[in-house]
Amino acid sequence: ELRYLKRETHFYFDAIWKIFQIMTRNESYTWLSKQMNLEIDYTHIAMFDEKQCQQCIDLSYKFLLTQNINIFYEILLNRRST
């Protein structure tokens, strides 16, 4: 279902700015809009369809890998410390 996919999309995308603070929220959305060739006003996960959600997940995951972040390990550590 789309709402579950949107949660997963937030899980990966929010890791960039919320958990690991690699970029600010605004920088993250600007980056995403450029990667997805969307105008910034249309770069909102709430507005995404299934294909766009999957694209955002893929882009976010690949970006996190380029930052040498093992997302699963780091998120587990972060969750344990809160």
PDB file of C-alpha atoms in Angstrom, residues 11-13 15 20 60-61 64-65 68-76:
ATOM      1  CA  PHE A  11      12.933   6.256   6.614  1.00  0.00           C
ATOM      2  CA  TYR A  12      15.654   6.488   3.962  1.00  0.00           C
ATOM      3  CA  PHE A  13      15.337  10.128   2.963  1.00  0.00           C
ATOM      4  CA  ALA A  15      18.222   9.674   7.431  1.00  0.00           C
ATOM      5  CA  PHE A  20      22.990  11.695  10.142  1.00  0.00           C
ATOM      6  CA  SER A  60      18.721   8.218  -0.733  1.00  0.00           C
ATOM      7  CA  TYR A  61      20.196   4.788  -0.118  1.00  0.00           C
ATOM      8  CA  LEU A  64      24.121   7.298   2.079  1.00  0.00           C
ATOM      9  CA  LEU A  65      26.427   4.606   0.706  1.00  0.00           C
ATOM     10  CA  ASN A  68      30.304   5.495   3.860  1.00  0.00           C
ATOM     11  CA  ILE A  69      27.315   5.072   6.119  1.00  0.00           C
ATOM     12  CA  ASN A  70      26.047   1.619   6.863  1.00  0.00           C
ATOM     13  CA  ILE A  71      22.480   2.828   7.290  1.00  0.00           C
ATOM     14  CA  PHE A  72      21.141  -0.192   9.100  1.00  0.00           C
ATOM     15  CA  TYR A  73      23.943  -0.331  11.643  1.00  0.00           C
ATOM     16  CA  GLU A  74      23.890   3.396  12.313  1.00  0.00           C
ATOM     17  CA  ILE A  75      20.119   3.582  12.660  1.00  0.00           C
ATOM     18  CA  LEU A  76      20.096   0.668  15.081  1.00  0.00           C
TER      19      LEU A  76
END
